[in-house]
Amino acid sequence: MWGNVSMAALDRLYFGREDAERDVTDGLLREGFLPTAAFRAALSGRKMLIIGRKGSGKSAICMRLLEDGAHAGGALLITPDDAAGDEIRRFELQGLAGDTAKSLIWRYVFAVHAARHLVAHARGAHGRREPDSVKALRRFLKQNDEEAAEAAGGAALPGGRLGDRLTQSARGLQTSLSLEAFGVRAAMDLVPAGSEGARAARQLELVEHGVARAFADLRCAQEHAPLVLLIDQLEQVWSAEADSNSMVVGLLLAAKHVAGAYGRALRCLLFLRSDIYDSLSFGEGDKFRGDEARIAWTEPALRELALTRAAASVGDALGGGPLDDTRLWQELFPPTVAGEPTPAYLFARSLPRPRDAIQFLNLCRDTAADNGHGRVQEADVLQATWQFSEWKLKDLVQEYLIAHPFLERLYPLFQNTGYTVTRGVLGNRLDEAAPTLRRLFPAYAESLDLTGVVDTLFAVGFLGVRRGNDVMYGGGGELPVQPHESEFHVHPCFREALGATSPVDLRRYEPGVVVSRMGSGNIGYAYAQGRTLGVREYELLELVTRSCRSVHGQVGRAVGLGHDVRDEIAEQVGRVLTDTADVRTRLRHNEYVDVVEHVLTVAGYFNTLAAQLLASGLDGASGSDGVAHRIDDEARRLRRLAGGASGSTSDAHV
């Protein structure tokens, strides 16, 4: 019965689409939407800028607000296409700085959208005689060919794409709009001797005044929530060029202007990728700090999102009541993976954003189905981990292809080695690759030194920095890497694909003793060698055990080392201890064991371990120099004692 129930639940288990545009139509955005702090700030109007990484849920918030009834005052979506972006980037006005000029074209776009909304909204929502101000807007839209084919939706300007209309709009601002609807015969009469920029600004003020008057005559601010203009997908038309930055700055200035021009009747809500917003530098940037809402996801929030979506998809297929957190991670997923609680394992190995979590969870489910399992098993999750890591390594390149086109060329610096790297070791690796990088990307040569590479990899979330006992990963507005910080960790999301699954590139200890049972089966090792019970052999094994414990103690005291590095060293030393105990057992069972060879093997391994640890650069302030030197000291002591006189153990340990 359980098998049938679980198979039915697995068939229905689904965590939704990765992109909000499809998720709202055939996914789980409606039933599985998780109202976050950023969503509540956007809905209430407390914040104007919703900032987050790609895949963090910006568009999900936008789509949710756009749904019928989600926002009482109505919402209009503006998503610039390539033609619109090109038109805005190229827009200039004589006498005005680039940012200011581009703010005017954005203000005009907002005014036209608001005017079209009011013309359709006046009778339907307010049910009274159309005021003269609304009639004036209707005439203005018709005279300037700005009428909407579907005025109630407001999704597209006439003639198709926004870019097609912006070409004419930009030309009108640069020359002359038809303003007869507002009592002005010719735009040239507004500022007869003024510059092109001054004339455009004056024309725009008249249009905005006409829109504001219509809002006031309809009493929109008093009778219902404000109209919201949602501006999303700006990254589709952005590049790392000055005119693109000016386009975004102009948008910010225009959105800020809206609050003053229309009061509480209209507001703008901008959804911006954090890398774009953080790259901007303009004089009024400090005025937007209070308008920012940054999307940040924690493991508990992602866990709640996973449960919300899983429950919405599974419904009652499990039987025995609704799907809760315990049942999700006990019945549909394995309780643990690789010794970790499954949610901790999954969300630690994805970047902290919904898109990654959804992709990883769906991949685990699909892998289980492909393997014919009735529930997701540990083996399915482990199999999916490598595939997901491959995806994310490629996706990171695409996400930052415009801002950091050299990103993929940095991956070899971290392949097939430990995921912990120091500033010094990374600098040595980069020195070898730098000439090629600078030849391939001459425009980014200044960013390809050690400081620039570290800052870039931290900013995109590829590297984390060790701070105290924690590792902080970038990509979410964290404090940048400081000059004194020297230990970095590759994010767990990328380790499988890079072949960097252990903290330090340490050789695994492999037993190398020579063992064979005596042919007669009843002649003991000690008797065969003519000595009593092989006392020296047991003493040598005890010395190996004491050396391992000494190293363990040194590792435990090296608090400057990260716990994962200490665990890795302890694991290998533990393997030596286990092998030594096995040798001791074999001796007791009268097996021939070359104990001296075993001791020399351990000594050689300790030498290698110490050298690899020092070569990793985890020394000095991190405290591993003491561990490495202790391991090296123990190796020399074991080698000396293995070759010393029989029974000479007085100098082994004090």
XYZ file of C-alpha atoms in Angstrom:
654
model
C 0.000 0.000 0.000
C 2.797 2.381 0.904
C 4.476 1.746 -2.434
C 1.339 2.684 -4.378
C 0.724 5.783 -2.273
C 4.329 6.980 -2.515
C 4.487 6.376 -6.277
C 1.303 8.422 -6.767
C 2.720 11.204 -4.603
C 6.045 11.170 -6.457
C 4.210 11.367 -9.785
C 2.441 14.523 -8.600
C 5.369 16.032 -6.701
C 6.481 19.209 -8.454
C 8.131 22.379 -7.245
C 7.147 24.662 -10.118
C 8.809 26.461 -13.004
C 12.149 28.216 -12.693
C 10.860 31.456 -14.272
C 7.925 33.421 -12.909
C 6.425 34.177 -16.323
C 5.671 30.472 -16.943
C 5.174 29.640 -13.292
C 2.205 31.983 -13.109
C 0.441 30.226 -16.002
C 1.312 26.528 -15.700
C 3.304 26.347 -12.492
C 2.725 26.960 -8.814
C 3.099 30.710 -8.438
C -0.509 31.155 -7.346
C -0.844 28.187 -4.982
C 2.799 27.983 -3.963
C 3.727 31.652 -3.627
C 5.501 32.506 -0.388
C 4.875 36.107 0.764
C 8.291 37.384 1.803
C 9.370 40.587 3.507
C 10.276 42.023 0.096
C 6.798 41.202 -1.254
C 5.100 42.835 1.722
C 7.292 45.926 1.359
C 6.411 46.146 -2.328
C 2.696 45.628 -1.725
C 2.490 48.219 1.041
C 4.402 50.868 -0.881
C 7.118 51.205 1.750
C 9.797 50.383 -0.820
C 10.242 51.358 -4.448
C 13.292 49.250 -5.400
C 13.181 45.464 -5.182
C 16.771 44.319 -5.589
C 18.042 40.778 -5.874
C 20.181 38.360 -7.814
C 18.960 36.571 -10.895
C 16.533 33.876 -9.803
C 15.920 35.380 -6.375
C 12.198 35.931 -6.960
C 11.952 39.512 -8.253
C 9.776 38.577 -11.203
C 7.684 36.278 -9.006
C 6.779 39.276 -6.840
C 6.100 41.315 -9.970
C 3.839 38.649 -11.492
C 1.994 38.194 -8.217
C 1.300 41.938 -7.966
C 0.154 41.977 -11.578
C -2.483 39.314 -10.996
C -6.106 40.474 -10.880
C -6.994 41.710 -7.446
C -3.520 41.342 -5.991
C -3.186 45.121 -5.864
C -6.393 47.063 -5.277
C -5.382 50.110 -7.309
C -4.369 48.175 -10.389
C -0.949 47.485 -11.846
C 0.644 47.992 -15.262
C 3.737 46.093 -16.407
C 6.511 47.779 -18.375
C 9.214 45.462 -19.724
C 11.557 47.146 -22.214
C 12.487 45.096 -25.266
C 15.679 45.495 -27.276
C 14.235 48.268 -29.432
C 13.016 50.216 -26.379
C 16.329 49.793 -24.610
C 18.228 50.953 -27.672
C 15.988 53.995 -28.037
C 16.429 55.021 -24.405
C 20.196 54.465 -24.450
C 20.541 56.678 -27.517
C 18.178 59.395 -26.292
C 19.901 62.757 -25.812
C 18.791 66.346 -25.337
C 20.985 69.330 -25.995
C 21.592 71.217 -22.759
C 20.938 68.268 -20.402
C 23.260 65.659 -18.901
C 22.751 62.089 -20.081
C 21.119 60.855 -16.866
C 18.676 63.759 -16.799
C 17.788 63.397 -20.476
C 17.058 59.711 -20.068
C 14.949 60.432 -16.995
C 12.704 62.587 -19.232
C 11.995 59.779 -21.678
C 11.158 57.462 -18.764
C 8.877 60.117 -17.258
C 7.095 60.412 -20.584
C 6.601 56.628 -20.738
C 5.111 56.712 -17.235
C 2.844 59.656 -18.067
C 1.494 57.964 -21.202
C 0.809 54.709 -19.359
C -0.975 56.619 -16.601
C -3.001 58.642 -19.136
C -4.114 55.525 -20.999
C -5.098 53.903 -17.710
C -7.133 56.942 -16.632
C -9.056 57.139 -19.905
C -10.208 53.539 -19.463
C -10.508 53.746 -15.686
C -12.635 56.898 -15.318
C -16.028 55.484 -16.215
C -15.494 51.901 -15.158
C -14.174 52.596 -11.671
C -15.709 55.935 -10.757
C -19.012 55.763 -12.632
C -19.504 59.503 -12.965
C -19.525 62.020 -15.763
C -16.116 62.156 -17.411
C -14.269 65.279 -16.217
C -12.723 67.680 -18.707
C -9.239 66.674 -17.562
C -9.849 63.068 -18.658
C -11.263 64.284 -21.984
C -8.084 66.310 -22.457
C -5.991 63.191 -21.892
C -8.061 61.302 -24.453
C -7.457 64.052 -27.025
C -3.727 64.190 -26.182
C -3.314 60.455 -26.682
C -5.155 60.558 -29.999
C -3.278 63.604 -31.289
C 0.080 62.013 -30.476
C -0.888 58.540 -31.699
C -0.546 57.112 -28.175
C -3.955 55.466 -27.906
C -3.921 51.916 -26.616
C -5.373 49.040 -28.564
C -6.419 47.519 -25.247
C -6.546 50.419 -22.858
C -7.802 48.395 -19.908
C -4.844 46.017 -19.983
C -2.173 48.601 -20.524
C 0.304 45.896 -21.412
C 1.429 47.255 -24.773
C 1.556 50.575 -26.528
C -0.063 50.855 -29.959
C 1.798 49.564 -32.921
C 3.130 46.540 -31.037
C 6.300 46.797 -29.025
C 7.220 49.547 -26.615
C 10.325 50.279 -28.667
C 8.286 50.999 -31.791
C 6.370 53.692 -29.938
C 9.353 55.117 -28.111
C 10.954 56.110 -31.395
C 8.081 58.477 -32.091
C 7.854 59.594 -28.460
C 11.541 60.463 -28.327
C 11.236 62.428 -31.550
C 8.279 64.343 -30.079
C 10.226 65.295 -26.950
C 13.227 66.336 -29.015
C 11.111 68.430 -31.375
C 7.462 69.114 -30.596
C 4.571 67.192 -29.057
C 0.973 68.039 -29.907
C -0.232 69.875 -26.802
C -3.463 71.497 -28.038
C -5.428 69.302 -25.633
C -3.785 71.238 -22.773
C -4.404 74.685 -24.303
C -0.987 75.139 -25.941
C -0.973 75.768 -29.673
C 2.686 74.941 -30.358
C 5.442 73.537 -28.218
C 7.832 76.145 -29.594
C 5.766 78.797 -27.786
C 6.686 77.282 -24.379
C 10.370 78.249 -24.339
C 10.978 80.312 -27.483
C 14.711 80.808 -26.956
C 15.408 77.815 -24.762
C 17.561 74.799 -25.391
C 16.257 71.496 -26.672
C 16.428 70.101 -23.154
C 14.536 73.022 -21.615
C 11.794 72.777 -24.234
C 11.423 69.031 -23.719
C 11.236 69.469 -19.953
C 8.537 72.115 -20.288
C 6.481 69.930 -22.659
C 6.743 67.026 -20.233
C 5.667 69.178 -17.293
C 2.459 70.074 -19.158
C 1.701 66.418 -19.878
C 2.384 65.413 -16.265
C 0.235 68.285 -15.002
C -2.633 67.070 -17.206
C -2.309 63.523 -15.824
C -2.095 64.778 -12.228
C -5.180 66.927 -12.718
C -7.153 63.936 -13.983
C -6.090 61.876 -10.964
C -7.213 64.729 -8.707
C -10.554 65.265 -10.469
C -11.343 61.556 -10.152
C -10.230 61.566 -6.501
C -8.197 58.407 -7.136
C -5.848 59.030 -4.201
C -8.801 59.318 -1.817
C -11.021 56.537 -3.144
C -8.676 53.625 -3.835
C -5.103 52.385 -3.681
C -2.596 53.929 -6.097
C -1.953 52.684 -9.603
C 1.388 50.858 -9.651
C 3.759 50.830 -12.612
C 5.889 47.672 -12.484
C 9.205 47.921 -14.340
C 10.866 44.521 -14.729
C 13.359 42.625 -16.922
C 15.639 45.611 -17.337
C 18.626 43.243 -17.506
C 17.398 42.182 -20.949
C 18.442 45.562 -22.369
C 21.402 46.346 -20.087
C 25.084 46.114 -20.907
C 28.160 47.162 -18.982
C 28.419 50.403 -20.976
C 28.082 53.988 -19.806
C 24.866 54.627 -21.737
C 23.251 51.550 -20.171
C 24.129 52.755 -16.701
C 22.755 56.162 -17.632
C 19.534 54.475 -18.775
C 19.125 52.845 -15.348
C 20.032 56.011 -13.452
C 17.479 57.895 -15.539
C 14.880 55.297 -14.605
C 15.643 55.735 -10.906
C 15.376 59.515 -11.173
C 12.086 59.247 -13.068
C 10.600 56.818 -10.547
C 11.559 59.134 -7.702
C 9.977 62.062 -9.582
C 6.644 60.216 -9.907
C 5.932 60.432 -6.185
C 6.147 64.218 -6.282
C 4.309 64.650 -9.573
C 1.275 62.479 -8.834
C 1.179 62.219 -5.059
C -0.454 59.068 -3.735
C -2.323 58.343 -6.966
C 0.581 56.676 -8.778
C 3.800 54.984 -7.776
C 6.564 53.045 -9.478
C 8.005 49.736 -8.415
C 11.347 48.784 -9.938
C 12.759 45.243 -10.006
C 16.519 45.409 -10.502
C 19.257 42.839 -10.486
C 21.673 43.520 -7.647
C 24.789 43.453 -9.853
C 23.286 46.160 -12.075
C 22.129 48.356 -9.217
C 25.376 47.996 -7.261
C 27.435 48.957 -10.301
C 25.773 52.388 -10.548
C 27.545 55.512 -9.384
C 25.689 58.829 -9.449
C 25.390 61.887 -7.294
C 21.897 61.210 -5.956
C 22.490 57.546 -5.165
C 22.311 58.144 -1.419
C 18.718 59.367 -1.764
C 17.515 55.879 -2.704
C 18.804 53.960 0.320
C 15.480 54.167 2.117
C 13.671 52.908 -0.992
C 15.684 49.670 -1.253
C 14.330 46.237 -0.357
C 16.934 43.551 -0.941
C 15.768 39.989 -1.370
C 17.652 37.630 0.925
C 16.827 33.954 1.314
C 17.774 31.810 4.288
C 17.661 28.039 4.602
C 14.453 28.144 6.729
C 12.762 30.351 4.121
C 13.778 28.058 1.254
C 12.615 25.091 3.292
C 9.231 26.764 3.770
C 9.056 27.527 0.048
C 9.798 23.897 -0.788
C 7.078 22.676 1.562
C 4.521 25.201 0.259
C 5.069 24.135 -3.330
C 5.290 20.426 -2.577
C 2.038 20.522 -0.616
C 0.305 22.440 -3.413
C 1.371 19.841 -5.985
C 0.906 16.616 -4.008
C -2.443 17.456 -2.438
C -3.929 14.360 -0.793
C -1.921 11.837 -2.844
C 0.069 10.749 0.206
C -2.990 9.919 2.265
C -3.159 10.257 6.007
C -3.489 14.028 6.103
C -1.751 16.981 4.461
C 1.915 17.056 3.588
C 3.898 18.701 6.364
C 7.594 19.373 6.875
C 8.234 16.041 8.589
C 6.489 13.986 5.936
C 8.227 15.811 3.081
C 11.695 15.086 4.480
C 10.894 11.629 5.836
C 8.493 10.028 3.358
C 9.115 11.691 -0.004
C 12.808 12.491 0.530
C 15.358 10.527 2.587
C 15.909 11.860 6.118
C 19.655 12.284 5.539
C 22.099 12.491 2.654
C 25.817 11.896 3.186
C 25.245 12.126 6.926
C 23.505 15.530 6.758
C 19.787 16.284 7.198
C 18.438 16.351 3.665
C 17.240 20.011 3.654
C 20.621 21.142 4.992
C 22.397 19.084 2.326
C 20.249 20.411 -0.527
C 20.117 24.084 0.366
C 23.811 24.268 1.260
C 24.612 23.029 -2.252
C 22.509 25.581 -4.089
C 22.826 29.332 -4.174
C 20.317 30.907 -1.750
C 17.549 31.735 -4.191
C 14.273 30.084 -5.212
C 15.280 29.285 -8.793
C 18.205 27.133 -7.694
C 16.191 25.407 -4.976
C 13.351 24.638 -7.405
C 15.761 23.262 -10.007
C 17.612 21.056 -7.512
C 14.425 19.678 -5.927
C 12.830 18.945 -9.299
C 16.036 17.269 -10.481
C 16.064 14.995 -7.426
C 12.440 14.074 -8.077
C 13.072 13.427 -11.794
C 16.161 11.320 -11.014
C 14.133 9.162 -8.633
C 11.418 8.686 -11.259
C 13.993 7.793 -13.933
C 15.471 5.226 -11.556
C 12.044 3.668 -10.975
C 11.873 4.594 -7.302
C 8.638 5.265 -5.440
C 10.287 7.976 -3.371
C 13.445 10.041 -3.641
C 16.312 7.988 -2.261
C 19.728 9.059 -1.022
C 21.353 7.652 -4.150
C 19.017 9.789 -6.298
C 20.033 12.952 -4.466
C 23.735 12.114 -4.762
C 23.306 11.415 -8.472
C 21.445 14.689 -8.972
C 24.082 16.651 -7.068
C 26.727 16.295 -9.757
C 24.312 17.208 -12.580
C 23.039 20.219 -10.667
C 26.595 21.391 -9.941
C 27.382 21.187 -13.670
C 24.307 23.291 -14.450
C 25.157 25.958 -11.923
C 28.756 26.272 -13.057
C 27.516 26.991 -16.586
C 24.650 29.201 -15.395
C 27.019 31.421 -13.415
C 28.968 32.144 -16.595
C 25.785 33.133 -18.423
C 24.494 35.225 -15.535
C 27.595 37.410 -15.531
C 28.584 37.129 -19.180
C 28.187 40.871 -19.746
C 29.803 42.166 -16.563
C 32.517 39.484 -16.202
C 33.092 37.705 -19.535
C 36.313 36.167 -18.218
C 34.589 34.217 -15.441
C 34.747 30.790 -17.074
C 38.491 31.190 -17.627
C 38.987 31.386 -13.858
C 37.482 27.956 -13.174
C 40.721 26.004 -13.889
C 42.299 27.764 -10.904
C 40.037 25.672 -8.673
C 39.678 22.380 -10.533
C 40.718 19.039 -9.049
C 42.090 20.497 -5.852
C 40.863 21.328 -2.358
C 37.965 23.737 -2.107
C 39.852 25.787 0.501
C 42.420 28.155 -0.966
C 44.542 30.905 0.531
C 45.311 34.281 -0.937
C 48.954 33.317 -1.462
C 48.221 30.043 -3.249
C 45.554 31.644 -5.417
C 48.019 34.406 -6.273
C 50.571 31.836 -7.441
C 47.999 30.084 -9.616
C 46.803 33.380 -11.044
C 50.351 34.462 -11.903
C 50.583 31.534 -14.302
C 47.222 32.253 -15.930
C 47.352 36.072 -15.936
C 49.214 36.601 -19.251
C 46.643 34.510 -21.130
C 43.725 36.170 -19.364
C 44.968 39.669 -20.118
C 45.595 38.757 -23.750
C 42.065 37.374 -24.142
C 40.347 40.154 -22.180
C 42.444 43.313 -22.561
C 39.526 45.575 -21.585
C 39.402 43.875 -18.169
C 43.135 43.752 -17.489
C 42.816 45.964 -14.398
C 40.318 43.514 -12.873
C 42.509 40.462 -13.435
C 44.989 40.967 -10.625
C 44.607 39.010 -7.375
C 42.481 41.628 -5.612
C 40.186 42.055 -8.602
C 39.718 38.321 -9.104
C 38.964 37.707 -5.416
C 36.489 40.592 -5.326
C 34.759 39.371 -8.477
C 34.489 35.742 -7.394
C 33.170 36.783 -3.991
C 30.643 39.207 -5.486
C 29.153 36.561 -7.806
C 28.921 33.988 -4.983
C 31.582 31.600 -6.289
C 33.944 32.156 -3.350
C 33.301 32.583 0.338
C 35.657 34.148 2.858
C 36.543 32.750 6.242
C 35.491 35.102 9.045
C 36.083 33.686 12.476
C 34.593 30.210 12.571
C 32.178 30.893 9.716
C 32.494 31.110 5.951
C 30.557 34.000 4.414
C 29.572 33.697 0.768
C 29.026 36.756 -1.397
C 26.315 37.632 -3.853
C 23.847 39.068 -1.349
C 25.154 42.453 -0.228
C 27.708 41.136 2.289
C 30.753 43.117 3.388
C 33.358 42.892 0.603
C 36.538 40.905 1.107
C 38.950 42.832 3.309
C 42.714 43.048 2.595
C 43.611 41.057 5.729
C 41.284 38.163 4.884
C 43.251 35.353 3.304
C 41.262 32.092 3.384
C 38.611 31.420 0.752
C 36.212 28.542 0.091
C 34.577 27.501 -3.175
C 30.805 27.478 -2.715
C 29.441 23.929 -2.193
C 27.204 24.451 -5.220
C 30.195 24.255 -7.583
C 32.464 21.733 -5.885
C 31.206 18.539 -7.513
C 31.573 19.896 -11.046
C 35.059 21.239 -10.280
C 36.236 18.024 -8.640
C 36.961 19.978 -5.463
C 35.063 17.911 -2.907
C 37.572 17.874 -0.037
C 38.721 20.930 1.921
C 42.438 20.398 1.249
C 44.172 18.417 -1.460
C 45.472 15.723 0.901
C 46.469 12.275 -0.281
C 44.276 9.584 1.163
C 46.068 7.140 3.461
C 46.183 3.637 2.009
C 47.427 0.683 4.132
C 50.651 -0.757 2.770
C 51.705 -3.518 5.178
C 52.996 -6.912 4.078
C 50.889 -9.704 5.584
C 50.920 -13.509 5.108
C 49.875 -16.381 7.330
C 52.553 -18.913 8.228
C 52.267 -22.040 6.147
C 51.823 -24.450 9.081
C 49.108 -22.353 10.609
C 50.308 -23.086 14.192
C 53.723 -21.416 14.478
C 53.416 -17.977 16.031
C 55.238 -14.953 14.701
C 57.177 -14.451 17.921
C 58.306 -18.075 18.092
C 59.337 -18.084 14.447
C 61.552 -15.067 15.021
C 63.098 -16.539 18.169
C 61.861 -13.789 20.437
C 59.275 -13.563 23.171
C 55.889 -12.314 21.835
C 57.490 -9.736 19.465
C 57.861 -7.071 22.165
C 59.605 -4.565 19.906
C 56.902 -4.866 17.243
C 54.166 -4.105 19.781
C 56.193 -1.150 21.088
C 56.569 0.254 17.576
C 52.826 -0.030 17.008
C 52.182 1.755 20.302
C 54.512 4.530 19.157
C 52.492 4.921 15.949
C 49.300 5.111 18.019
C 50.811 7.750 20.309
C 52.016 9.757 17.295
C 48.512 9.727 15.821
C 47.027 10.879 19.107
C 49.621 13.634 19.341
C 48.663 14.846 15.872
C 44.980 14.645 16.797
C 45.653 16.824 19.832
C 47.536 19.398 17.755
C 44.709 19.479 15.216
C 42.161 20.023 17.973
C 44.146 22.984 19.307
C 44.573 24.604 15.873
C 41.399 26.653 16.208
C 42.560 28.860 13.360
C 41.940 26.001 10.962
C 38.438 25.604 9.620
C 36.495 22.667 11.018
C 36.293 20.995 7.608
C 40.089 21.083 7.213
C 40.554 19.733 10.726
C 37.997 17.020 10.016
C 39.826 16.035 6.827
C 43.183 15.729 8.629
C 41.555 13.863 11.504
C 39.902 11.450 9.074
C 43.213 10.509 7.451
C 45.012 10.171 10.780
C 42.083 8.056 11.942
C 42.672 5.751 8.985
C 46.282 5.320 10.163
C 45.020 4.459 13.637
C 42.569 1.908 12.253
C 45.243 0.287 10.114
C 47.634 0.161 13.067
C 44.984 -1.514 15.218
C 44.459 -4.055 12.426
C 48.195 -4.813 12.372
C 48.146 -5.343 16.130
C 45.212 -7.756 15.762
C 47.020 -9.725 13.076
C 50.043 -10.067 15.311
C 47.891 -11.444 18.077
C 46.502 -14.013 15.655
C 50.010 -15.227 14.809
C 50.116 -13.645 11.347
C 53.391 -12.463 9.925
C 53.372 -8.664 9.624
C 56.311 -6.499 8.593
C 55.829 -3.963 11.392
C 58.909 -1.951 10.483
C 57.563 -1.561 6.941
C 54.229 -0.422 8.396
C 55.927 2.199 10.588
C 57.986 3.490 7.653
C 54.831 3.651 5.515
C 53.131 5.761 8.182
C 56.202 7.986 8.490
C 56.281 8.503 4.726
C 52.587 9.329 4.673
C 53.037 11.833 7.505
C 55.833 13.527 5.539
C 53.553 13.836 2.525
C 50.649 15.058 4.661
C 52.782 17.785 6.242
C 54.157 18.910 2.885
C 50.680 19.079 1.313
C 49.291 20.993 4.251
C 52.078 23.563 4.106
C 51.790 23.813 0.311
C 48.080 24.584 0.691
C 49.042 27.891 2.256
C 46.944 27.253 5.351
C 49.667 28.409 7.700
C 50.638 31.408 9.792
C 47.516 33.087 11.130
C 45.347 30.034 10.462
C 47.462 27.928 12.830
C 48.100 24.967 10.543
C 51.859 25.499 10.561
C 51.853 23.963 14.044
C 49.900 20.962 12.776
C 52.147 20.478 9.759
C 55.317 20.745 11.819
C 53.954 18.359 14.441
C 53.116 15.817 11.731
C 56.595 16.239 10.263
C 58.205 15.824 13.714
C 56.257 12.615 14.303
C 57.327 11.303 10.896
C 61.004 11.853 11.712
C 60.606 10.239 15.133
C 58.904 7.150 13.719
C 61.501 6.767 11.004
C 64.330 7.056 13.549
C 62.763 4.557 15.938
C 61.970 2.066 13.219
C 65.653 1.967 12.324
C 67.002 2.096 15.942
C 68.312 -0.688 18.107
C 65.919 -3.343 19.326
C 63.997 -2.204 22.339
C 65.338 1.369 22.073
C 62.184 3.293 22.937
C 63.379 5.611 25.662
C 63.399 8.722 23.429
C 60.015 8.099 21.830
C 57.893 10.422 23.981
C 58.371 12.271 27.196
